[in-house]
Amino acid sequence: MQKLISRIVKNKTTKVLTCSIGIALGSASFLTQAAVVPPGTPLAEKQEIVVNNGSFPASLDVHKVESDTELHIIHDFFDGLVYIDHKGQIEPRLAELWETSDNQTWVFHLRKGVKWSDGSPITAHDVVFSWRRLLDPTMGSPYGSYLATAHVINANDILLGKKKAEELGVKALDDFTLEVKLDKPVGYFLQMLIHPTLVPISEKAVQKYGDKWTHPANFVGSGAFKLSEWKINEKVIGVRNKQYWDDKNTVINKVTYVTISSDKADLNRYLAGEIDITRSIELESFASLKKEMGEQVHITPMLSTYFYAFNNQKPPFNDIRVRQALSLAIDRNVIADKVLGQGQLPAYNVMPPNIGGINLTPPEYASWTQEQRVKKAQELLNEAGFNKKNPLKFNLLYNTREIHKKMAIAVSSMWKKNLGVDAALQNQEWKVMLDNMHEGKFDVIRYAWTADYNSPMSFLDVFLTGNTNNISLYGNSKFDQLTNKAGETNDVKIYQKAIDTLTHDTPIIPVYYYVINRLVKPYVGGFYVSPMDYISTKDLYIIKH
């Protein structure tokens, strides 16, 4: 992808078809991932799969969600304009091909005959409707800033209510041709389009059913599967969408996403044969499972960071010394090696290693001993006015799940031992925690960020002043300027200055970089999980067993 983009930038006088390989072959679908069953592989008569989704989704409305809990399912139920293959290269989905001469004006050509699950045509007008709806200030989408960070013309002003939706730099040239205009060249724009929040939704369905368009009886999607059942706090079921443009290459007929937040219950139901793919692997059982069932243990690096976010607008967390002290006092090596021990890496800044092929220099404190960090933390907290006579007290909020409880206990113990800090642990169900988080009703909260696309910008953009995903309410004009400049230039030195500024300000405490760990039954064929933690059920098949 990097080579392709550089070729486009240099060739400014000629219109370049960025899907040129697909055009040369005469069939863009040839490039698309699908269930590839090796010759001679006996398939099970029953092509159904059960996956643990962890928490129950808050919604399947693309513009009202923000976490993998919802996006994992949306990924199966909707197609975007493009996606990425197993090598990280852009592949066509609803868009058959696309073109640009300057990385600033993009034209996408939708597949002819592509349909919604109700049989109605998917058009460029649906894309325009969807992206305008995402920006609607009354919608309050957690990802409302996404098109603004992609530099789509007027996106930010529309989000702020300063301009009308019709002024967005996106329009349908005809039913199957979409034009997108950016306010500056963005070489990684195609990468940004892979995120589920930009999948189009049916304008007719939304207009007809309003907020109830995601109910099973009303649901209209564009993916390989469509919603069949929605049983609150129990399961979501998707059945094969026969209207899907690539249905001929789909094998699975039914996918069930069960809701099991307990890692132990997840494991027990997997061992009992009730689940085919777990959400994770229980920490206590990991070593023995790896030894006894190695071929079923799947560990994959992930572009994701586990962190604790401060409410930067709430005293005493508006004091940088308090934030820095709490960060320094956490022994990340103990967390990664002892508490977790599944291949996770200690995180000293929010950005995972090698994202976008770029490796940045870690902060100075990463090379200190833990004793040095604790000493500095004690000095900072004392300067901020907290000591034995006046101990720092606050609430640490996390969503209900064993791993988050274990983490909270470990971290709060470190704070108590090293700084005399009293952190009261609070746990809430996922949806409740999200509501409180967005209303600013927290002191310190457990959260994580997974790359929306493979670029450092996917992490830096989150902390821009006013970004709808900026849950820590952080704001620094210097950081904003550096981040915007980095996005324009893709200059490693500017990326470094931006991440150094963020690390110094410590709006969050990065703790560790995730790995994806799952148990997968040996009869599940075609299993692959992306670095952003997406599994495409349409690529899977069940082997006779």
Coordinates of C-alpha atoms in Angstrom, one line a residue:
M1 CA 0.0 0.0 0.0
Q2 CA 2.8 2.4 0.8
K3 CA 4.4 1.9 -2.6
L4 CA 1.1 2.4 -4.4
I5 CA 0.4 5.6 -2.6
S6 CA 3.8 7.1 -3.4
R7 CA 3.2 6.3 -7.0
I8 CA -0.1 8.1 -7.0
V9 CA 1.4 11.2 -5.3
K10 CA 4.2 11.5 -7.9
N11 CA 1.8 11.0 -10.9
K12 CA -0.2 14.2 -10.5
T13 CA -0.9 14.7 -14.2
T14 CA -2.4 11.4 -15.0
K15 CA -5.6 9.9 -13.5
V16 CA -4.5 6.7 -11.7
L17 CA -6.8 3.8 -11.0
T18 CA -5.7 2.6 -7.5
C19 CA -7.3 -0.7 -8.1
S20 CA -5.3 -1.2 -11.2
I21 CA -4.5 -4.9 -10.5
G22 CA -8.2 -5.7 -10.3
I23 CA -8.9 -3.9 -13.5
A24 CA -6.1 -5.7 -15.3
L25 CA -7.6 -9.0 -14.3
G26 CA -11.1 -7.8 -15.3
S27 CA -12.6 -8.9 -12.0
A28 CA -12.0 -7.0 -8.8
S29 CA -13.7 -9.8 -6.8
F30 CA -10.7 -12.0 -7.6
L31 CA -8.8 -10.0 -5.2
T32 CA -11.3 -10.3 -2.3
Q33 CA -10.7 -12.6 0.6
A34 CA -13.3 -15.4 0.9
A35 CA -13.7 -18.9 2.3
V36 CA -11.0 -20.9 0.6
V37 CA -11.5 -24.6 1.2
P38 CA -8.4 -26.7 0.3
P39 CA -9.2 -29.4 -2.4
G40 CA -10.2 -32.7 -0.8
T41 CA -11.2 -31.1 2.6
P42 CA -14.4 -32.8 3.8
L43 CA -16.9 -30.2 5.0
A44 CA -19.4 -30.7 7.8
E45 CA -23.0 -31.0 6.8
K46 CA -23.9 -28.3 9.4
Q47 CA -22.1 -25.1 8.6
E48 CA -22.7 -23.2 11.8
I49 CA -20.4 -21.5 14.2
V50 CA -20.6 -20.2 17.8
V51 CA -18.3 -17.4 18.9
N52 CA -18.0 -15.7 22.3
N53 CA -18.4 -12.0 21.9
G54 CA -17.6 -11.2 25.6
S55 CA -20.1 -8.4 26.5
F56 CA -23.5 -7.9 24.9
P57 CA -23.5 -5.2 22.3
A58 CA -25.0 -1.8 23.3
S59 CA -26.5 -1.5 19.8
L60 CA -25.9 -2.5 16.2
D61 CA -26.5 1.1 14.9
V62 CA -23.2 1.8 13.2
H63 CA -23.4 5.5 14.3
K64 CA -24.1 4.8 18.0
V65 CA -21.3 2.4 18.9
E66 CA -17.6 2.6 19.7
S67 CA -16.2 -0.7 20.9
D68 CA -15.1 -4.1 19.6
T69 CA -18.2 -5.5 21.4
E70 CA -20.4 -4.0 18.7
L71 CA -17.9 -3.6 15.8
H72 CA -17.0 -7.3 15.7
I73 CA -20.6 -8.0 14.8
I74 CA -21.1 -5.0 12.5
H75 CA -18.0 -6.2 10.6
D76 CA -19.9 -9.4 9.7
F77 CA -23.2 -7.7 9.0
F78 CA -22.0 -4.8 6.8
D79 CA -19.4 -4.2 4.0
G80 CA -17.6 -1.0 3.6
L81 CA -16.2 0.5 0.3
V82 CA -12.9 -1.3 0.9
Y83 CA -11.2 -3.6 3.3
I84 CA -7.7 -5.2 3.8
D85 CA -6.5 -8.6 2.9
H86 CA -4.4 -10.9 5.1
K87 CA -1.2 -9.1 3.9
G88 CA -2.6 -5.7 4.9
Q89 CA -3.3 -4.6 1.3
I90 CA -6.4 -2.8 0.3
E91 CA -9.0 -4.9 -1.4
P92 CA -12.3 -4.0 -3.0
R93 CA -15.7 -4.6 -1.3
L94 CA -18.7 -2.5 -2.2
A95 CA -16.4 -0.3 -4.3
E96 CA -15.2 -2.2 -7.3
L97 CA -12.5 0.3 -8.1
W98 CA -11.4 3.8 -7.2
E99 CA -9.2 6.6 -8.6
T100 CA -7.3 9.7 -7.5
S101 CA -4.6 11.9 -9.0
D102 CA -3.6 13.8 -5.9
N103 CA -4.8 11.8 -2.8
Q104 CA -7.2 14.7 -2.2
T105 CA -10.1 14.0 -4.5
W106 CA -11.2 10.4 -4.6
V107 CA -13.8 8.8 -6.9
F108 CA -15.2 5.4 -6.0
H109 CA -17.1 3.2 -8.4
L110 CA -19.6 0.8 -6.7
R111 CA -20.3 -2.6 -7.9
K112 CA -23.3 -2.8 -10.3
G113 CA -26.1 -5.0 -8.9
V114 CA -24.9 -5.0 -5.3
K115 CA -27.9 -5.2 -2.9
W116 CA -29.0 -4.8 0.6
S117 CA -30.2 -7.8 2.5
D118 CA -33.8 -6.9 1.7
G119 CA -33.0 -7.0 -2.1
S120 CA -33.0 -3.3 -2.7
P121 CA -30.0 -1.7 -4.5
I122 CA -27.0 -0.3 -2.6
T123 CA -26.2 3.1 -4.1
A124 CA -23.7 5.9 -3.7
H125 CA -26.6 7.9 -2.2
D126 CA -26.7 5.5 0.8
V127 CA -23.0 6.3 1.4
V128 CA -23.7 10.0 1.4
F129 CA -26.7 9.6 3.7
S130 CA -24.7 7.4 6.1
W131 CA -21.7 9.7 6.4
R132 CA -23.9 12.8 6.9
R133 CA -25.8 10.9 9.6
L134 CA -22.5 10.1 11.3
L135 CA -21.8 13.8 11.6
D136 CA -25.2 14.8 12.7
P137 CA -24.7 16.7 16.0
T138 CA -28.0 15.3 17.4
M139 CA -26.7 11.8 16.7
G140 CA -23.8 12.2 19.2
S141 CA -21.8 9.4 17.6
P142 CA -18.7 8.4 19.6
Y143 CA -17.0 8.3 16.1
G144 CA -18.5 11.6 15.0
S145 CA -15.0 13.1 14.6
Y146 CA -13.8 10.3 12.3
L147 CA -14.5 12.0 9.0
A148 CA -13.0 15.2 10.4
T149 CA -9.8 13.5 11.2
A150 CA -9.9 12.0 7.7
H151 CA -10.0 15.7 6.5
V152 CA -13.3 15.3 4.5
I153 CA -14.2 18.9 3.6
N154 CA -16.5 20.6 6.1
A155 CA -16.8 17.5 8.3
N156 CA -15.7 19.3 11.5
D157 CA -18.0 22.3 10.9
I158 CA -21.0 20.1 10.3
L159 CA -20.2 18.1 13.5
L160 CA -20.1 21.4 15.4
G161 CA -23.4 22.6 13.9
K162 CA -21.7 25.4 12.0
K163 CA -22.5 24.1 8.5
K164 CA -25.3 22.0 6.9
A165 CA -24.9 18.3 6.1
E166 CA -25.3 19.1 2.4
E167 CA -22.0 20.9 2.5
L168 CA -20.0 17.8 3.3
G169 CA -17.3 17.0 0.7
V170 CA -19.1 13.8 -0.3
K171 CA -21.5 13.5 -3.1
A172 CA -23.1 10.9 -5.4
L173 CA -22.2 11.7 -9.0
D174 CA -24.7 9.0 -10.0
D175 CA -26.2 5.9 -8.4
F176 CA -22.9 4.0 -8.5
T177 CA -20.2 6.8 -8.4
L178 CA -19.1 8.5 -5.2
E179 CA -16.9 11.5 -5.0
V180 CA -15.0 12.4 -1.8
K181 CA -13.1 15.6 -1.5
L182 CA -10.6 16.2 1.3
D183 CA -9.2 19.6 2.5
K184 CA -5.7 18.3 2.0
P185 CA -4.0 15.2 0.5
V186 CA -4.3 12.1 2.8
G187 CA -2.2 9.2 1.6
Y188 CA -3.6 6.8 4.2
F189 CA -7.3 7.7 3.3
L190 CA -8.0 4.2 2.0
Q191 CA -6.8 2.7 5.2
M192 CA -9.2 4.9 7.2
L193 CA -12.1 3.5 5.1
I194 CA -11.7 0.0 6.5
H195 CA -13.2 1.0 9.8
P196 CA -16.8 -0.3 10.4
T197 CA -18.1 3.2 11.4
L198 CA -17.9 4.2 7.7
V199 CA -19.9 1.3 6.3
P200 CA -23.0 2.6 4.6
I201 CA -26.4 1.8 6.0
S202 CA -29.8 1.8 4.2
E203 CA -31.3 5.2 4.0
K204 CA -34.7 3.7 3.2
A205 CA -34.6 1.4 6.3
V206 CA -33.6 4.3 8.6
Q207 CA -36.3 6.5 7.2
K208 CA -38.9 3.8 7.5
Y209 CA -38.1 2.4 10.9
G210 CA -36.2 5.2 12.7
D211 CA -34.2 4.0 15.7
K212 CA -35.8 0.6 15.3
W213 CA -34.1 -0.2 12.0
T214 CA -31.7 -2.5 13.8
H215 CA -34.4 -4.7 15.2
P216 CA -34.4 -8.2 13.7
A217 CA -37.7 -7.8 11.9
N218 CA -36.5 -4.5 10.3
F219 CA -32.8 -5.1 10.0
V220 CA -31.1 -4.3 6.6
G221 CA -27.4 -5.0 6.1
S222 CA -24.9 -5.4 3.3
G223 CA -22.6 -8.1 4.7
A224 CA -22.3 -11.8 4.4
F225 CA -24.7 -12.2 7.3
K226 CA -27.8 -10.5 8.5
L227 CA -29.4 -10.2 12.0
S228 CA -31.8 -13.0 12.8
E229 CA -32.1 -13.0 16.6
W230 CA -31.3 -10.5 19.4
K231 CA -31.7 -11.9 22.9
I232 CA -30.6 -9.3 25.4
N233 CA -27.6 -10.3 27.5
E234 CA -27.6 -13.8 25.9
K235 CA -26.8 -13.9 22.2
V236 CA -27.0 -12.3 18.8
I237 CA -27.5 -14.6 15.8
G238 CA -26.7 -13.9 12.2
V239 CA -27.8 -16.0 9.2
R240 CA -26.4 -16.1 5.8
N241 CA -27.4 -13.1 3.6
K242 CA -28.3 -14.6 0.2
Q243 CA -28.3 -11.1 -1.3
Y244 CA -24.6 -10.6 -0.4
W245 CA -22.6 -9.7 -3.5
D246 CA -20.1 -12.5 -2.8
D247 CA -22.4 -15.0 -1.3
K248 CA -21.2 -17.7 -3.6
N249 CA -17.9 -17.7 -1.7
T250 CA -19.5 -17.9 1.7
V251 CA -19.7 -21.3 3.5
I252 CA -21.0 -20.6 7.0
N253 CA -24.8 -20.5 7.2
K254 CA -25.3 -19.3 10.7
V255 CA -23.1 -17.5 13.3
T256 CA -24.0 -17.1 17.0
Y257 CA -22.3 -14.5 19.1
V258 CA -22.8 -15.5 22.7
T259 CA -22.4 -13.2 25.7
I260 CA -20.0 -14.6 28.3
S261 CA -18.0 -12.0 30.3
S262 CA -16.4 -14.7 32.5
D263 CA -13.2 -16.1 31.2
K264 CA -13.7 -19.2 33.2
A265 CA -17.2 -19.8 31.8
D266 CA -15.9 -19.0 28.4
L267 CA -13.3 -21.8 28.8
N268 CA -15.7 -24.3 30.3
R269 CA -18.2 -23.9 27.5
Y270 CA -15.4 -24.2 25.0
L271 CA -14.2 -27.5 26.6
A272 CA -17.8 -28.7 26.7
G273 CA -18.1 -28.1 22.9
E274 CA -20.6 -25.3 23.2
I275 CA -18.3 -22.6 21.7
D276 CA -16.1 -22.9 18.7
I277 CA -14.0 -19.7 19.2
T278 CA -13.4 -18.1 22.6
R279 CA -13.2 -14.4 23.3
S280 CA -9.9 -14.9 25.1
I281 CA -8.0 -17.4 27.2
E282 CA -8.3 -17.6 30.9
L283 CA -5.0 -16.4 32.5
E284 CA -4.8 -19.2 35.1
S285 CA -5.3 -21.9 32.5
F286 CA -3.1 -20.4 29.7
A287 CA 0.1 -22.3 30.4
S288 CA -1.5 -25.7 30.7
L289 CA -3.8 -25.1 27.7
K290 CA -0.8 -24.1 25.6
K291 CA 1.0 -27.3 26.6
E292 CA -2.0 -29.7 26.2
M293 CA -3.9 -28.1 23.3
G294 CA -1.2 -26.1 21.6
E295 CA -2.8 -26.3 18.1
Q296 CA -6.0 -24.8 19.4
V297 CA -4.2 -21.8 21.1
H298 CA -3.9 -18.8 18.8
I299 CA -1.8 -15.9 19.8
T300 CA -1.5 -12.9 17.4
P301 CA 0.1 -9.4 17.8
M302 CA -2.5 -6.6 18.0
L303 CA -2.4 -2.9 17.3
S304 CA -4.0 -2.1 20.6
T305 CA -3.1 -0.6 24.0
Y306 CA -4.6 -1.2 27.4
F307 CA -4.6 2.0 29.5
Y308 CA -6.2 4.0 32.4
A309 CA -7.6 7.3 31.5
F310 CA -7.7 10.3 33.8
N311 CA -10.5 12.8 33.9
N312 CA -8.1 15.6 33.0
Q313 CA -10.7 18.3 33.8
K314 CA -11.3 17.1 37.3
P315 CA -9.0 17.9 40.3
P316 CA -6.5 16.6 41.2
F317 CA -6.1 15.0 37.8
N318 CA -5.7 18.4 36.2
D319 CA -2.3 18.4 37.9
I320 CA 0.3 16.9 35.6
R321 CA 2.4 15.9 38.7
V322 CA -0.4 13.6 40.0
R323 CA -0.9 12.0 36.6
Q324 CA 2.9 11.4 36.1
A325 CA 3.3 10.0 39.6
L326 CA 0.5 7.5 39.2
S327 CA 1.9 6.4 35.8
L328 CA 5.5 6.0 37.1
A329 CA 4.4 3.9 40.1
I330 CA 3.0 1.1 38.0
D331 CA 5.4 -1.8 37.4
R332 CA 4.5 -2.7 33.8
N333 CA 6.9 -5.6 33.7
V334 CA 5.1 -7.3 36.6
I335 CA 1.7 -6.7 34.8
A336 CA 2.9 -8.1 31.5
D337 CA 4.9 -11.0 32.8
K338 CA 3.2 -12.0 36.0
V339 CA -0.4 -10.8 36.0
L340 CA -0.9 -11.6 32.3
G341 CA 1.9 -13.7 30.9
Q342 CA 0.5 -14.4 27.5
G343 CA 3.0 -12.4 25.4
Q344 CA 1.7 -8.9 26.2
L345 CA 4.4 -6.2 26.2
P346 CA 4.8 -3.3 28.7
A347 CA 3.5 0.0 27.3
Y348 CA 5.4 3.2 28.0
N349 CA 3.5 5.3 25.5
V350 CA 0.1 4.8 23.8
M351 CA 1.4 3.8 20.4
P352 CA 2.1 0.1 19.7
P353 CA 5.5 -0.8 18.2
N354 CA 5.9 -0.8 14.4
I355 CA 2.4 0.7 13.7
G356 CA 2.4 1.8 10.1
G357 CA 5.9 0.4 9.8
I358 CA 7.2 3.1 12.1
N359 CA 9.1 2.5 15.3
L360 CA 9.5 5.5 17.6
T361 CA 11.9 6.0 20.5
P362 CA 10.3 5.2 23.9
P363 CA 10.3 7.8 26.7
E364 CA 13.3 8.2 29.0
Y365 CA 11.5 6.6 32.0
A366 CA 11.2 3.3 30.0
S367 CA 14.9 2.7 30.6
W368 CA 14.8 3.5 34.3
T369 CA 14.6 0.8 37.0
Q370 CA 11.3 0.5 38.8
E371 CA 12.9 1.8 41.9
Q372 CA 13.9 5.0 40.1
R373 CA 10.4 5.4 38.8
V374 CA 8.8 5.0 42.2
K375 CA 11.3 7.5 43.8
K376 CA 10.4 10.1 41.1
A377 CA 6.7 9.3 41.6
Q378 CA 6.9 9.9 45.3
E379 CA 8.6 13.3 44.7
L380 CA 6.0 14.4 42.2
L381 CA 3.1 13.4 44.4
N382 CA 4.6 15.1 47.4
E383 CA 5.1 18.3 45.4
A384 CA 1.4 18.1 44.4
G385 CA 0.5 18.1 48.1
F386 CA -0.3 14.4 48.8
N387 CA 1.5 12.5 51.5
K388 CA 0.8 10.2 54.5
K389 CA -1.1 13.0 56.2
N390 CA -3.1 13.9 53.1
P391 CA -3.3 10.7 51.0
L392 CA -4.6 10.8 47.5
K393 CA -8.0 9.1 47.2
F394 CA -10.1 8.4 44.1
N395 CA -12.3 5.9 42.4
L396 CA -10.9 3.5 39.7
L397 CA -13.7 2.4 37.4
Y398 CA -13.6 -0.7 35.2
N399 CA -16.1 -2.8 33.3
T400 CA -17.2 -6.2 34.7
R401 CA -14.8 -8.9 33.6
E402 CA -12.2 -11.0 35.5
I403 CA -9.2 -9.6 33.6
H404 CA -10.1 -6.0 34.4
K405 CA -10.7 -6.8 38.0
K406 CA -7.4 -8.6 38.3
M407 CA -5.7 -5.6 36.6
A408 CA -7.4 -3.1 38.9
I409 CA -6.4 -5.0 42.0
A410 CA -2.8 -5.3 40.9
V411 CA -2.5 -1.6 39.9
S412 CA -4.3 -0.3 43.0
S413 CA -2.0 -2.4 45.2
M414 CA 1.1 -0.9 43.5
W415 CA -0.3 2.6 44.1
K416 CA -1.0 1.8 47.7
K417 CA 2.4 0.2 48.3
N418 CA 4.5 2.8 46.4
L419 CA 2.6 6.0 47.0
G420 CA 0.1 5.4 49.9
V421 CA -2.7 6.1 47.4
D422 CA -6.2 4.8 48.1
A423 CA -8.0 3.8 44.9
A424 CA -11.5 2.5 45.5
L425 CA -12.4 -0.1 42.9
Q426 CA -15.7 0.2 41.1
N427 CA -17.0 -2.1 38.4
Q428 CA -20.0 -1.6 36.1
E429 CA -21.5 -3.4 33.2
W430 CA -20.1 -2.3 29.8
K431 CA -23.0 -0.1 28.6
V432 CA -23.3 1.6 32.0
M433 CA -19.6 2.3 32.2
L434 CA -19.7 3.8 28.6
D435 CA -22.5 6.1 29.6
N436 CA -20.7 7.4 32.6
M437 CA -17.5 7.7 30.7
H438 CA -19.0 9.9 28.1
E439 CA -20.7 12.0 30.7
G440 CA -17.4 12.6 32.5
K441 CA -18.6 10.7 35.6
F442 CA -15.3 9.1 36.6
D443 CA -12.0 9.8 38.2
V444 CA -9.8 7.2 36.6
I445 CA -11.2 4.7 34.1
R446 CA -10.1 1.5 32.4
Y447 CA -10.1 1.7 28.7
A448 CA -8.2 0.6 25.6
W449 CA -7.7 1.8 22.1
T450 CA -7.3 -0.4 19.0
A451 CA -6.1 1.1 15.7
D452 CA -8.9 2.0 13.4
Y453 CA -6.3 1.8 10.6
N454 CA -2.6 1.0 10.4
S455 CA -1.0 4.4 11.0
P456 CA 0.3 6.3 14.0
M457 CA -2.4 8.8 13.3
S458 CA -5.0 6.3 14.5
F459 CA -3.7 6.8 18.0
L460 CA -2.6 10.4 17.9
D461 CA -6.0 11.7 16.5
V462 CA -7.8 10.3 19.5
F463 CA -6.2 12.9 21.8
L464 CA -6.8 16.0 19.7
T465 CA -8.7 18.7 21.5
G466 CA -12.5 18.1 21.0
N467 CA -12.2 14.7 19.4
T468 CA -15.3 12.7 20.2
N469 CA -13.1 9.8 21.2
N470 CA -11.0 11.9 23.6
I471 CA -12.5 10.5 26.7
S472 CA -9.8 11.9 29.0
L473 CA -10.8 15.4 28.0
Y474 CA -7.2 16.2 27.2
G475 CA -6.3 19.4 25.4
N476 CA -2.9 20.8 24.3
S477 CA -2.6 23.2 21.3
K478 CA 1.1 22.2 20.9
F479 CA 0.2 18.5 20.6
D480 CA -2.7 19.4 18.2
Q481 CA -0.3 21.3 15.9
L482 CA 2.3 18.5 15.9
T483 CA -0.3 15.8 15.2
N484 CA -1.9 17.7 12.4
K485 CA 1.6 18.4 10.9
A486 CA 2.5 14.7 11.2
G487 CA -0.7 13.7 9.4
E488 CA 0.3 16.0 6.5
T489 CA 3.9 15.0 6.2
N490 CA 4.1 11.4 7.6
D491 CA 7.4 12.6 9.0
V492 CA 8.8 10.3 11.7
K493 CA 10.5 13.2 13.5
I494 CA 7.2 15.0 13.9
Y495 CA 5.5 11.8 15.0
Q496 CA 8.2 11.5 17.6
K497 CA 7.6 15.1 18.9
A498 CA 3.9 14.5 19.1
I499 CA 4.1 11.3 21.0
D500 CA 6.8 12.8 23.3
T501 CA 4.4 15.7 24.1
L502 CA 1.6 13.3 24.8
T503 CA 3.7 11.1 27.0
H504 CA 5.0 14.1 29.0
D505 CA 1.5 15.3 29.6
T506 CA 0.2 11.9 30.7
P507 CA -3.5 12.2 30.0
I508 CA -3.6 8.4 30.3
I509 CA -1.5 5.7 31.7
P510 CA -0.5 3.2 29.0
V511 CA -0.1 -0.2 30.7
Y512 CA 0.5 -2.9 28.1
Y513 CA 0.1 -3.7 24.4
Y514 CA -2.4 -6.4 23.7
V515 CA -2.0 -9.7 22.0
I516 CA -5.0 -11.5 20.6
N517 CA -5.4 -14.8 22.4
R518 CA -8.2 -17.3 21.5
L519 CA -9.0 -20.9 21.6
V520 CA -10.2 -22.2 18.2
K521 CA -11.6 -25.6 17.5
P522 CA -9.4 -27.7 15.1
Y523 CA -12.4 -28.2 12.8
V524 CA -12.7 -24.4 12.2
G525 CA -11.1 -23.8 8.8
G526 CA -9.9 -20.5 7.4
F527 CA -9.3 -18.8 10.8
Y528 CA -7.5 -15.5 10.6
V529 CA -7.7 -12.5 12.9
S530 CA -6.5 -9.1 11.7
P531 CA -4.1 -6.9 13.8
M532 CA -7.3 -4.8 14.6
D533 CA -8.9 -8.0 16.0
Y534 CA -11.5 -8.6 13.3
I535 CA -12.5 -12.1 12.3
S536 CA -14.4 -12.4 9.0
T537 CA -16.9 -15.2 9.5
K538 CA -17.4 -15.3 5.7
D539 CA -13.9 -16.6 5.4
L540 CA -14.5 -19.6 7.8
Y541 CA -15.8 -23.1 7.2
I542 CA -16.5 -26.1 9.4
I543 CA -14.5 -29.3 8.6
K544 CA -16.2 -32.6 9.1
H545 CA -15.4 -33.9 12.5

